[in-house]
GROMACS .gro file of C-alpha atoms in nm:
model
  322
    1MET     CA    1  -0.410  -1.902   0.903
    2SER     CA    2  -0.320  -1.706   1.217
    3ALA     CA    3  -0.556  -1.463   1.385
    4PRO     CA    4  -0.513  -1.094   1.293
    5VAL     CA    5  -0.318  -0.851   1.508
    6LEU     CA    6  -0.342  -0.472   1.485
    7VAL     CA    7  -0.036  -0.256   1.558
    8LEU     CA    8  -0.055   0.119   1.622
    9VAL     CA    9   0.275   0.303   1.664
   10GLY     CA   10   0.413   0.654   1.639
   11PRO     CA   11   0.621   0.909   1.829
   12THR     CA   12   0.544   1.027   2.177
   13ALA     CA   13   0.260   1.281   2.218
   14ILE     CA   14   0.115   1.204   1.873
   15GLY     CA   15  -0.218   1.079   2.012
   16LYS     CA   16  -0.183   0.700   2.014
   17THR     CA   17  -0.373   0.643   2.339
   18GLU     CA   18  -0.686   0.826   2.229
   19LEU     CA   19  -0.696   0.654   1.891
   20SER     CA   20  -0.624   0.310   2.038
   21LEU     CA   21  -0.926   0.341   2.267
   22ARG     CA   22  -1.148   0.433   1.970
   23ILE     CA   23  -1.016   0.141   1.764
   24ALA     CA   24  -1.067  -0.098   2.055
   25SER     CA   25  -1.425   0.019   2.099
   26VAL     CA   26  -1.514  -0.022   1.731
   27PHE     CA   27  -1.341  -0.353   1.660
   28GLY     CA   28  -1.360  -0.533   1.995
   29CYS     CA   29  -0.991  -0.514   2.080
   30GLU     CA   30  -0.786  -0.560   2.391
   31ILE     CA   31  -0.474  -0.345   2.409
   32ILE     CA   32  -0.118  -0.469   2.453
   33SER     CA   33   0.112  -0.187   2.560
   34MET     CA   34   0.437  -0.170   2.363
   35ASP     CA   35   0.600   0.087   2.588
   36SER     CA   36   0.928   0.020   2.766
   37MET     CA   37   0.829   0.243   3.061
   38GLN     CA   38   0.462   0.162   3.115
   39VAL     CA   39   0.561  -0.184   3.238
   40TYR     CA   40   0.675  -0.024   3.566
   41ARG     CA   41   0.446  -0.001   3.865
   42HIS     CA   42   0.413   0.332   4.051
   43MET     CA   43   0.530   0.525   3.742
   44ASP     CA   44   0.207   0.659   3.595
   45ILE     CA   45   0.220   1.031   3.520
   46GLY     CA   46   0.568   1.040   3.368
   47THR     CA   47   0.493   0.744   3.142
   48ALA     CA   48   0.157   0.883   3.023
   49LYS     CA   49  -0.029   0.561   3.098
   50ALA     CA   50  -0.393   0.530   3.008
   51SER     CA   51  -0.594   0.645   3.308
   52ARG     CA   52  -0.772   0.400   3.536
   53GLU     CA   53  -1.099   0.507   3.376
   54GLU     CA   54  -0.962   0.438   3.028
   55GLN     CA   55  -0.823   0.102   3.137
   56ALA     CA   56  -1.165   0.018   3.279
   57LEU     CA   57  -1.320   0.075   2.935
   58VAL     CA   58  -1.073  -0.150   2.750
   59ARG     CA   59  -0.865  -0.430   2.895
   60HIS     CA   60  -0.492  -0.346   2.884
   61HIS     CA   61  -0.196  -0.584   2.900
   62LEU     CA   62   0.174  -0.531   2.990
   63ILE     CA   63   0.109  -0.230   3.210
   64ASP     CA   64   0.227  -0.234   3.575
   65ILE     CA   65   0.393  -0.576   3.556
   66VAL     CA   66   0.739  -0.511   3.712
   67ASN     CA   67   0.882  -0.290   3.985
   68PRO     CA   68   1.103   0.010   3.898
   69ASP     CA   69   1.418  -0.170   4.016
   70GLU     CA   70   1.362  -0.474   3.793
   71GLN     CA   71   1.509  -0.510   3.446
   72TYR     CA   72   1.275  -0.547   3.151
   73HIS     CA   73   1.423  -0.607   2.807
   74ALA     CA   74   1.294  -0.670   2.457
   75ALA     CA   75   1.313  -1.046   2.514
   76HIS     CA   76   1.070  -1.011   2.804
   77PHE     CA   77   0.836  -0.808   2.586
   78VAL     CA   78   0.833  -1.067   2.307
   79ARG     CA   79   0.754  -1.344   2.556
   80ASP     CA   80   0.484  -1.145   2.735
   81ALA     CA   81   0.330  -0.999   2.419
   82LEU     CA   82   0.292  -1.341   2.256
   83ALA     CA   83   0.131  -1.475   2.573
   84ALA     CA   84  -0.109  -1.178   2.578
   85VAL     CA   85  -0.197  -1.227   2.210
   86GLU     CA   86  -0.285  -1.590   2.276
   87ASP     CA   87  -0.488  -1.494   2.583
   88ILE     CA   88  -0.682  -1.231   2.389
   89ARG     CA   89  -0.749  -1.470   2.101
   90LYS     CA   90  -0.903  -1.723   2.340
   91ARG     CA   91  -1.166  -1.464   2.436
   92GLY     CA   92  -1.250  -1.396   2.072
   93LYS     CA   93  -1.104  -1.045   2.084
   94VAL     CA   94  -0.863  -0.874   1.845
   95PRO     CA   95  -0.516  -0.793   1.986
   96LEU     CA   96  -0.414  -0.429   1.943
   97ILE     CA   97  -0.045  -0.367   2.011
   98THR     CA   98   0.026   0.001   2.064
   99GLY     CA   99   0.321   0.209   2.176
  100GLY     CA  100   0.633   0.387   2.067
  101THR     CA  101   0.918   0.148   2.150
  102GLY     CA  102   1.048   0.056   1.806
  103LEU     CA  103   1.297  -0.199   1.937
  104TYR     CA  104   1.012  -0.402   2.083
  105LEU     CA  105   0.824  -0.418   1.753
  106SER     CA  106   1.141  -0.508   1.565
  107SER     CA  107   1.221  -0.779   1.818
  108LEU     CA  108   0.871  -0.921   1.791
  109ASN     CA  109   0.891  -0.951   1.414
  110LYS     CA  110   1.258  -1.005   1.338
  111GLY     CA  111   1.378  -1.176   1.653
  112LEU     CA  112   1.648  -1.062   1.891
  113PHE     CA  113   1.964  -1.171   2.060
  114ASP     CA  114   1.897  -1.173   2.432
  115THR     CA  115   2.014  -1.515   2.544
  116VAL     CA  116   2.357  -1.412   2.676
  117GLN     CA  117   2.382  -1.466   3.048
  118VAL     CA  118   2.577  -1.168   3.180
  119PRO     CA  119   2.759  -1.251   3.507
  120PRO     CA  120   2.613  -1.048   3.795
  121GLU     CA  121   2.959  -0.925   3.894
  122LEU     CA  122   3.014  -0.784   3.545
  123ARG     CA  123   2.681  -0.602   3.559
  124GLU     CA  124   2.760  -0.460   3.903
  125GLU     CA  125   3.105  -0.349   3.789
  126LEU     CA  126   2.957  -0.155   3.499
  127ARG     CA  127   2.705   0.013   3.728
  128ARG     CA  128   2.981   0.106   3.970
  129ARG     CA  129   3.178   0.258   3.684
  130LEU     CA  130   2.870   0.443   3.563
  131LYS     CA  131   2.830   0.600   3.905
  132GLU     CA  132   3.197   0.687   3.950
  133GLU     CA  133   3.303   0.772   3.595
  134GLY     CA  134   2.977   0.894   3.442
  135ARG     CA  135   2.782   0.817   3.125
  136GLU     CA  136   3.015   1.011   2.895
  137THR     CA  137   3.313   0.787   2.975
  138LEU     CA  138   3.113   0.468   2.921
  139TYR     CA  139   2.959   0.605   2.602
  140ARG     CA  140   3.307   0.675   2.459
  141GLU     CA  141   3.398   0.318   2.546
  142LEU     CA  142   3.092   0.190   2.359
  143GLN     CA  143   3.190   0.407   2.059
  144THR     CA  144   3.522   0.224   2.054
  145CYS     CA  145   3.399  -0.135   2.093
  146ASP     CA  146   3.063  -0.105   1.912
  147PRO     CA  147   3.039   0.215   1.706
  148GLU     CA  148   2.719   0.098   1.530
  149THR     CA  149   2.528   0.062   1.857
  150ALA     CA  150   2.670   0.388   1.990
  151ALA     CA  151   2.545   0.567   1.678
  152ARG     CA  152   2.188   0.439   1.718
  153ILE     CA  153   2.136   0.515   2.087
  154HIS     CA  154   2.134   0.845   2.272
  155PRO     CA  155   2.431   0.907   2.505
  156ASN     CA  156   2.183   0.945   2.793
  157ASP     CA  157   2.010   0.612   2.721
  158THR     CA  158   2.172   0.445   3.021
  159GLN     CA  159   1.985   0.115   2.991
  160ARG     CA  160   2.095   0.044   2.633
  161LEU     CA  161   2.442   0.189   2.695
  162LEU     CA  162   2.498  -0.063   2.972
  163ARG     CA  163   2.341  -0.343   2.767
  164GLY     CA  164   2.580  -0.279   2.480
  165LEU     CA  165   2.882  -0.284   2.711
  166GLU     CA  166   2.750  -0.592   2.894
  167LEU     CA  167   2.711  -0.792   2.572
  168PHE     CA  168   3.054  -0.698   2.442
  169ALA     CA  169   3.224  -0.771   2.774
  170ALA     CA  170   3.045  -1.105   2.812
  171THR     CA  171   3.092  -1.231   2.455
  172GLY     CA  172   3.354  -1.019   2.283
  173ILE     CA  173   3.096  -0.958   2.009
  174PRO     CA  174   2.930  -0.616   1.956
  175TRP     CA  175   2.555  -0.590   2.013
  176SER     CA  176   2.516  -0.472   1.652
  177GLU     CA  177   2.675  -0.797   1.532
  178HIS     CA  178   2.445  -1.003   1.755
  179ILE     CA  179   2.148  -0.828   1.593
  180ARG     CA  180   2.287  -0.885   1.244
  181ARG     CA  181   2.333  -1.256   1.312
  182GLN     CA  182   1.982  -1.281   1.447
  183GLU     CA  183   1.837  -1.111   1.138
  184GLU     CA  184   2.019  -1.362   0.918
  185ALA     CA  185   1.876  -1.656   1.114
  186PRO     CA  186   1.548  -1.827   1.016
  187PRO     CA  187   1.234  -1.623   1.097
  188PRO     CA  188   1.132  -1.654   1.463
  189LEU     CA  189   0.806  -1.811   1.569
  190ALA     CA  190   0.662  -1.467   1.639
  191GLN     CA  191   0.690  -1.369   1.274
  192VAL     CA  192   0.510  -1.685   1.163
  193GLN     CA  193   0.229  -1.653   1.416
  194LEU     CA  194   0.130  -1.290   1.383
  195GLU     CA  195  -0.045  -1.155   1.074
  196GLN     CA  196  -0.033  -0.782   1.131
  197LEU     CA  197  -0.172  -0.455   1.007
  198GLN     CA  198   0.083  -0.194   1.118
  199ILE     CA  199  -0.022   0.171   1.134
  200SER     CA  200   0.180   0.474   1.242
  201LEU     CA  201   0.054   0.824   1.310
  202PHE     CA  202   0.250   1.126   1.195
  203CYS     CA  203   0.214   1.503   1.178
  204GLU     CA  204   0.423   1.802   1.078
  205ARG     CA  205   0.721   1.859   1.305
  206PRO     CA  206   0.615   2.203   1.439
  207LEU     CA  207   0.279   2.060   1.546
  208LEU     CA  208   0.441   1.764   1.721
  209HIS     CA  209   0.688   1.996   1.894
  210GLU     CA  210   0.401   2.209   2.019
  211ARG     CA  211   0.212   1.903   2.144
  212ILE     CA  212   0.525   1.790   2.328
  213ARG     CA  213   0.562   2.133   2.489
  214ILE     CA  214   0.200   2.140   2.603
  215ARG     CA  215   0.213   1.787   2.743
  216THR     CA  216   0.542   1.853   2.921
  217GLU     CA  217   0.411   2.165   3.093
  218ALA     CA  218   0.096   1.982   3.198
  219MET     CA  219   0.298   1.688   3.331
  220MET     CA  220   0.564   1.874   3.530
  221GLN     CA  221   0.327   1.981   3.803
  222MET     CA  222   0.286   1.893   4.171
  223PRO     CA  223   0.123   1.549   4.116
  224PHE     CA  224   0.427   1.434   3.917
  225ARG     CA  225   0.662   1.579   4.176
  226ARG     CA  226   0.480   1.377   4.443
  227GLU     CA  227   0.500   1.065   4.224
  228VAL     CA  228   0.879   1.096   4.199
  229GLU     CA  229   0.912   1.182   4.569
  230ASP     CA  230   0.711   0.871   4.656
  231LEU     CA  231   0.937   0.657   4.437
  232LEU     CA  232   1.245   0.795   4.609
  233ALA     CA  233   1.088   0.744   4.953
  234ALA     CA  234   1.014   0.383   4.858
  235GLY     CA  235   1.386   0.328   4.800
  236TYR     CA  236   1.401   0.352   4.422
  237ALA     CA  237   1.732   0.527   4.359
  238PRO     CA  238   1.758   0.805   4.099
  239THR     CA  239   2.037   0.605   3.929
  240LEU     CA  240   1.804   0.318   3.834
  241PRO     CA  241   1.747   0.283   3.457
  242SER     CA  242   1.375   0.343   3.509
  243MET     CA  243   1.447   0.660   3.708
  244GLN     CA  244   1.684   0.784   3.438
  245SER     CA  245   1.407   0.786   3.178
  246LEU     CA  246   1.239   1.090   3.025
  247GLY     CA  247   1.069   1.304   3.286
  248TYR     CA  248   1.193   1.113   3.588
  249ARG     CA  249   1.557   1.214   3.554
  250HIS     CA  250   1.447   1.571   3.490
  251MET     CA  251   1.228   1.587   3.801
  252ASN     CA  252   1.503   1.419   4.002
  253ARG     CA  253   1.751   1.687   3.903
  254HIS     CA  254   1.499   1.951   4.008
  255LEU     CA  255   1.442   1.779   4.344
  256GLN     CA  256   1.818   1.756   4.396
  257GLY     CA  257   1.849   2.131   4.344
  258GLU     CA  258   2.046   2.107   4.019
  259TRP     CA  259   1.773   2.267   3.808
  260SER     CA  260   1.485   2.502   3.866
  261LEU     CA  261   1.146   2.366   3.761
  262GLU     CA  262   1.159   2.588   3.453
  263GLN     CA  263   1.502   2.450   3.357
  264ALA     CA  264   1.378   2.094   3.408
  265CYS     CA  265   1.077   2.162   3.183
  266GLN     CA  266   1.290   2.318   2.911
  267ALA     CA  267   1.536   2.029   2.916
  268LEU     CA  268   1.253   1.775   2.906
  269VAL     CA  269   1.095   1.943   2.604
  270VAL     CA  270   1.428   1.932   2.416
  271ASP     CA  271   1.501   1.571   2.514
  272THR     CA  272   1.148   1.457   2.426
  273ARG     CA  273   1.170   1.619   2.084
  274ARG     CA  274   1.497   1.437   2.022
  275TYR     CA  275   1.341   1.111   2.135
  276ALA     CA  276   1.045   1.164   1.900
  277LYS     CA  277   1.289   1.221   1.613
  278ARG     CA  278   1.461   0.889   1.690
  279GLN     CA  279   1.122   0.716   1.702
  280PHE     CA  280   1.033   0.854   1.358
  281THR     CA  281   1.367   0.733   1.224
  282TRP     CA  282   1.309   0.385   1.362
  283PHE     CA  283   0.956   0.351   1.226
  284ARG     CA  284   1.043   0.497   0.884
  285ALA     CA  285   1.280   0.205   0.835
  286ASN     CA  286   0.981  -0.031   0.862
  287THR     CA  287   0.838  -0.076   0.513
  288ASP     CA  288   0.532  -0.264   0.644
  289ILE     CA  289   0.386   0.043   0.817
  290HIS     CA  290   0.087   0.237   0.681
  291TRP     CA  291   0.135   0.607   0.761
  292ILE     CA  292  -0.171   0.809   0.866
  293ASP     CA  293  -0.178   1.183   0.938
  294ARG     CA  294  -0.312   1.239   1.289
  295ALA     CA  295  -0.551   1.494   1.140
  296GLU     CA  296  -0.707   1.217   0.927
  297THR     CA  297  -0.742   0.934   1.177
  298GLU     CA  298  -1.083   0.842   1.033
  299LEU     CA  299  -0.888   0.679   0.749
  300VAL     CA  300  -0.767   0.418   0.998
  301PHE     CA  301  -1.110   0.259   1.039
  302PRO     CA  302  -1.180   0.148   0.678
  303LEU     CA  303  -0.819   0.026   0.660
  304ILE     CA  304  -0.870  -0.195   0.965
  305GLU     CA  305  -1.213  -0.307   0.851
  306GLU     CA  306  -1.073  -0.423   0.515
  307PHE     CA  307  -0.782  -0.601   0.686
  308LEU     CA  308  -1.011  -0.790   0.923
  309ARG     CA  309  -1.257  -0.875   0.644
  310THR     CA  310  -0.979  -1.005   0.420
  311HIS     CA  311  -0.840  -1.214   0.699
  312GLU     CA  312  -1.181  -1.358   0.785
  313THR     CA  313  -1.245  -1.445   0.418
  314ALA     CA  314  -0.905  -1.613   0.386
  315ALA     CA  315  -0.962  -1.810   0.706
  316LYS     CA  316  -1.302  -1.935   0.584
  317GLY     CA  317  -1.147  -2.031   0.252
  318LEU     CA  318  -0.884  -2.241   0.426
  319ALA     CA  319  -1.148  -2.402   0.644
  320ALA     CA  320  -1.376  -2.493   0.351
  321PRO     CA  321  -1.402  -2.864   0.261
  322HIS     CA  322  -1.230  -2.986  -0.056
   0.00000   0.00000   0.00000
């Protein structure tokens, strides 16, 4: 019987960080971040990382582990998350995986296709084309060679746009087909090892939209501007995938004089709402998730308590002599 793992997901701005800290305090958890942006060092405000004070209260994993110019894919997350789970278990703590990157959770439980070695020259050629021809041209190309992948990613999701084109160019097989083949393969080790209770927060759309607006306006202030300016001064180009993410590309366009601060804020609110909608779509497809209204988060605690008690009872039963 494997040790229990808690999973808390949900769209951006729903309140996952606050609830994860409460859960960790009550049940003796350590937190594993499941956020594709919080892995980057020096990118704190725009990624809404737990504060240093919050991280001092509860040990966090998979935060600040790569530089902004390094690539970090779902395969890296699966490897690092499993290592963190094992590390946490050794200390007698309960792993709590929390974040909003649905692809990471799916990869952890269903496996992924990430073993293709893309030639560096192919990757550089695609980045050159991105710079010279723009995202729209490459997105149309992806629609032609892999319409399924194109339909599930946003045209501005540069990282996954390039990944889809890389995989097709390197193998002649669409990314969507790679995923389908992986899902038809035997269950990965991760699925066998991790016995999970998966919980997602939700709320009515107008409330979430208002929370996104409030958080955006609070974020797009001088400290965030300085954070982006420092990244640029350190040599991290605005064309990097990490710098093209929510918030960072918006502040970059403001700094480059393309948008006023008000225009950047308005665009970020719209783009974040769209991202939250895609997150909801991704998590709704997961039939293992227990949905909890963010106004009723107290319901989470008896649910977790019962899950941990059931697991402990089962483990003792297996360990009993015959």
